[in-house]
Amino acid sequence: MAHSRIAAVTGANKGIGFSIVRNLALQYPKSSFNNGSLLIYLTARDQGRGEEALKNIHSDSELKRAKVLAEDGGQTTVRYHQLDISDTKSIDDFGSFLKKEHPNGIDFVINNAAIAMTGFDSNVVQQTLHSNYYGTLEAIEQFLPLIKDGGRLVNVSSMAGKLYKYSDKIRNGFLSAKTVPEITAMMENFKEAVKNGDEKKQGWISAAYAVSKAGVTGMTKAVALQQQQKGSKTLINSCCPGYVATDMTKGGGSRTPDQGAQTPVLLALGDIGGQTGLFWQDERPIEW
């Protein structure tokens, strides 16, 4: 069966990613994008966990009550596909799969997958940036050409990446950057500074996750600008879901995953007035 709309959500086997899948299914029927059936790819790096998440979607009592899934007479079908954003081959394989299965393109991609490691040293920085920044960037480079003009790309970033913590030089570097290579150079500079043990002296903070998310926000802005200059109507934004009670926050967040999913889902399905290249929280653009 051909589907009218195609979506992909990364890091979707639990937490915010899982709730994004749920809320796409719940909110799609009333969305202006609704022009028929919706297929959502719930992706995760571990097949067992991904398939377990898919079972949880199919047995979800709220989705059952709302009758939004195809098996209950609704419009949405959810399928699992393996995707590890820290693995180039995995990203390429999923991109090739999407291209083959959906030659006319896809509509929405929400990049949610990320890691948060404990401790701080050069190895932690290397691994965190490899997944959160470079992995997300590779995913964008693979999936953005597949998104139909007028579709949506959403990168889940974080308030941890806000710029007030940095020196004026670093902050201005982020804010003035207009290209992805400029942001990537800043990530490389941070890695080098940590390796040399002088990141604080150079105006950085000693926090791998926070810097990786500043990179995601900056890179999103640069990609959106690039697409605008090409005349693309695809809207590309980053967002913070808020402090959500998930495994990543060790359950310490004040919001539920469903509450955290609202802004990413708005940016995928909602009327956002054509705004692109912005950083959002609480369903509105905020200062980075």
GROMACS .gro file of N, CA and C in nm, residues 42-43 81 98 119 126 130 151 171 174 225 250 252 265 273 287:
model
   48
   42LEU      N    1   0.977   0.414   1.299
   42LEU     CA    2   1.032   0.421   1.434
   42LEU      C    3   1.170   0.357   1.427
   43THR      N    4   1.275   0.436   1.442
   43THR     CA    5   1.409   0.380   1.426
   43THR      C    6   1.480   0.374   1.561
   81HIS      N    7   1.265   0.032   1.185
   81HIS     CA    8   1.381   0.012   1.098
   81HIS      C    9   1.507   0.043   1.180
   98LEU      N   10   1.508   0.410   0.219
   98LEU     CA   11   1.403   0.510   0.199
   98LEU      C   12   1.392   0.550   0.051
  119GLY      N   13   3.091   1.187   3.314
  119GLY     CA   14   3.232   1.223   3.316
  119GLY      C   15   3.268   1.321   3.206
  126GLN      N   16   3.502   1.302   2.237
  126GLN     CA   17   3.511   1.239   2.105
  126GLN      C   18   3.385   1.158   2.074
  130HIS      N   19   3.087   1.259   1.815
  130HIS     CA   20   3.073   1.164   1.704
  130HIS      C   21   2.927   1.127   1.682
  151GLY      N   22   0.847   1.996   0.299
  151GLY     CA   23   0.843   1.906   0.415
  151GLY      C   24   0.910   1.969   0.536
  171ARG      N   25   3.075   3.254   2.173
  171ARG     CA   26   2.933   3.284   2.146
  171ARG      C   27   2.917   3.356   2.013
  174PHE      N   28   2.955   3.120   1.719
  174PHE     CA   29   2.833   3.043   1.690
  174PHE      C   30   2.729   3.130   1.618
  225LEU      N   31   1.958   2.798   0.639
  225LEU     CA   32   1.997   2.913   0.558
  225LEU      C   33   2.039   2.868   0.418
  250LYS      N   34   1.807   1.044   3.400
  250LYS     CA   35   1.796   0.954   3.517
  250LYS      C   36   1.665   0.977   3.592
  252GLY      N   37   1.505   1.248   3.634
  252GLY     CA   38   1.501   1.370   3.715
  252GLY      C   39   1.423   1.485   3.654
  265VAL      N   40   0.686   1.776   1.759
  265VAL     CA   41   0.573   1.739   1.675
  265VAL      C   42   0.510   1.862   1.610
  273GLY      N   43   0.404   2.914   1.047
  273GLY     CA   44   0.417   3.040   0.975
  273GLY      C   45   0.538   3.049   0.884
  287GLU      N   46   1.537   3.280   2.202
  287GLU     CA   47   1.675   3.320   2.176
  287GLU      C   48   1.766   3.202   2.207
   0.00000   0.00000   0.00000
